[in-house]
């Protein structure tokens, strides 16, 4: 089964404080590096996993451990701009 199909279920297993290696063992190695930088607090990296709806689970790692994560909704499909009806 492709990682995109399992992303939603697998994210439920990811915990704050896990190492990048632990995340990869759960989510797979199909992530994209979205940001990487060296700061006064150490190495910061943001990796993302795409799900079937083209949303992105974005994980912020600080010194190789998950500090936080969120979900970026996929771009909304454009609907007709004339959706209102007038009498």
mmCIF file of C-alpha atoms in Angstrom:
data_model
loop_
_atom_site.group_PDB
_atom_site.id
_atom_site.type_symbol
_atom_site.label_atom_id
_atom_site.label_comp_id
_atom_site.label_asym_id
_atom_site.label_seq_id
_atom_site.Cartn_x
_atom_site.Cartn_y
_atom_site.Cartn_z
ATOM 1 C CA UNK A 1 0.000 0.000 0.000
ATOM 2 C CA UNK A 2 1.345 3.443 -0.904
ATOM 3 C CA UNK A 3 2.424 5.764 1.898
ATOM 4 C CA UNK A 4 -0.144 8.383 0.833
ATOM 5 C CA UNK A 5 -2.914 5.881 1.521
ATOM 6 C CA UNK A 6 -1.609 5.227 5.011
ATOM 7 C CA UNK A 7 -0.592 8.790 5.959
ATOM 8 C CA UNK A 8 -3.736 9.582 7.964
ATOM 9 C CA UNK A 9 -3.593 6.362 9.985
ATOM 10 C CA UNK A 10 0.153 6.508 10.466
ATOM 11 C CA UNK A 11 0.148 10.116 11.709
ATOM 12 C CA UNK A 12 -1.915 8.941 14.677
ATOM 13 C CA UNK A 13 1.173 6.985 15.783
ATOM 14 C CA UNK A 14 3.596 9.932 15.603
ATOM 15 C CA UNK A 15 4.377 11.565 18.957
ATOM 16 C CA UNK A 16 6.146 14.736 20.017
ATOM 17 C CA UNK A 17 9.732 13.892 20.959
ATOM 18 C CA UNK A 18 10.127 11.042 18.460
ATOM 19 C CA UNK A 19 13.328 11.014 16.455
ATOM 20 C CA UNK A 20 13.342 11.545 12.705
ATOM 21 C CA UNK A 21 14.290 7.883 12.308
ATOM 22 C CA UNK A 22 11.259 6.797 14.351
ATOM 23 C CA UNK A 23 8.987 8.989 12.209
ATOM 24 C CA UNK A 24 10.447 7.518 9.008
ATOM 25 C CA UNK A 25 9.917 3.986 10.341
ATOM 26 C CA UNK A 26 6.210 4.835 10.809
ATOM 27 C CA UNK A 27 5.534 7.173 7.874
ATOM 28 C CA UNK A 28 8.030 5.930 5.287
ATOM 29 C CA UNK A 29 10.831 7.677 3.436
ATOM 30 C CA UNK A 30 8.666 9.533 0.909
ATOM 31 C CA UNK A 31 8.842 12.851 2.776
ATOM 32 C CA UNK A 32 9.886 16.187 1.303
ATOM 33 C CA UNK A 33 12.254 18.510 3.133
ATOM 34 C CA UNK A 34 10.324 21.774 3.276
ATOM 35 C CA UNK A 35 12.786 23.805 5.337
ATOM 36 C CA UNK A 36 16.184 23.330 6.969
ATOM 37 C CA UNK A 37 18.257 25.804 8.941
ATOM 38 C CA UNK A 38 20.832 26.139 11.674
ATOM 39 C CA UNK A 39 19.764 28.409 14.531
ATOM 40 C CA UNK A 40 21.120 29.376 17.939
ATOM 41 C CA UNK A 41 18.871 26.613 19.322
ATOM 42 C CA UNK A 42 20.309 23.973 16.985
ATOM 43 C CA UNK A 43 19.366 22.351 13.696
ATOM 44 C CA UNK A 44 15.762 22.918 12.611
ATOM 45 C CA UNK A 45 14.103 20.931 9.843
ATOM 46 C CA UNK A 46 10.561 20.756 8.488
ATOM 47 C CA UNK A 47 9.533 17.642 6.588
ATOM 48 C CA UNK A 48 6.221 16.982 4.889
ATOM 49 C CA UNK A 49 4.181 13.931 3.954
ATOM 50 C CA UNK A 50 1.442 14.216 1.323
ATOM 51 C CA UNK A 51 -1.834 12.357 1.807
ATOM 52 C CA UNK A 52 -4.365 11.176 -0.796
ATOM 53 C CA UNK A 53 -6.221 14.502 -0.760
ATOM 54 C CA UNK A 54 -2.939 16.368 -1.468
ATOM 55 C CA UNK A 55 -2.887 17.779 2.038
ATOM 56 C CA UNK A 56 0.473 17.848 3.795
ATOM 57 C CA UNK A 57 1.356 16.603 7.245
ATOM 58 C CA UNK A 58 4.136 19.024 8.203
ATOM 59 C CA UNK A 59 6.506 18.005 10.993
ATOM 60 C CA UNK A 60 8.901 20.495 12.575
ATOM 61 C CA UNK A 61 11.995 18.784 13.962
ATOM 62 C CA UNK A 62 14.362 20.422 16.408
ATOM 63 C CA UNK A 63 17.745 18.722 16.725
ATOM 64 C CA UNK A 64 16.356 15.588 15.091
ATOM 65 C CA UNK A 65 13.206 15.245 17.232
ATOM 66 C CA UNK A 66 9.579 16.138 16.542
ATOM 67 C CA UNK A 67 8.795 19.444 18.247
ATOM 68 C CA UNK A 68 5.401 19.997 16.607
ATOM 69 C CA UNK A 69 3.305 18.984 13.636
ATOM 70 C CA UNK A 70 0.299 20.260 11.769
ATOM 71 C CA UNK A 71 -1.794 19.567 8.702
ATOM 72 C CA UNK A 72 -1.972 21.878 5.703
ATOM 73 C CA UNK A 73 -5.276 21.564 3.891
ATOM 74 C CA UNK A 74 -5.110 21.001 0.149
ATOM 75 C CA UNK A 75 -6.041 23.935 -2.079
ATOM 76 C CA UNK A 76 -9.810 24.164 -2.298
ATOM 77 C CA UNK A 77 -11.352 23.260 -5.591
ATOM 78 C CA UNK A 78 -12.680 26.362 -7.263
ATOM 79 C CA UNK A 79 -16.438 26.500 -7.498
ATOM 80 C CA UNK A 80 -18.398 28.694 -9.790
ATOM 81 C CA UNK A 81 -18.096 32.285 -8.617
ATOM 82 C CA UNK A 82 -21.783 32.754 -9.300
ATOM 83 C CA UNK A 83 -23.113 30.439 -6.605
ATOM 84 C CA UNK A 84 -25.805 32.730 -5.220
ATOM 85 C CA UNK A 85 -29.293 32.717 -6.617
ATOM 86 C CA UNK A 86 -31.410 35.828 -6.848
ATOM 87 C CA UNK A 87 -35.156 36.025 -7.043
#
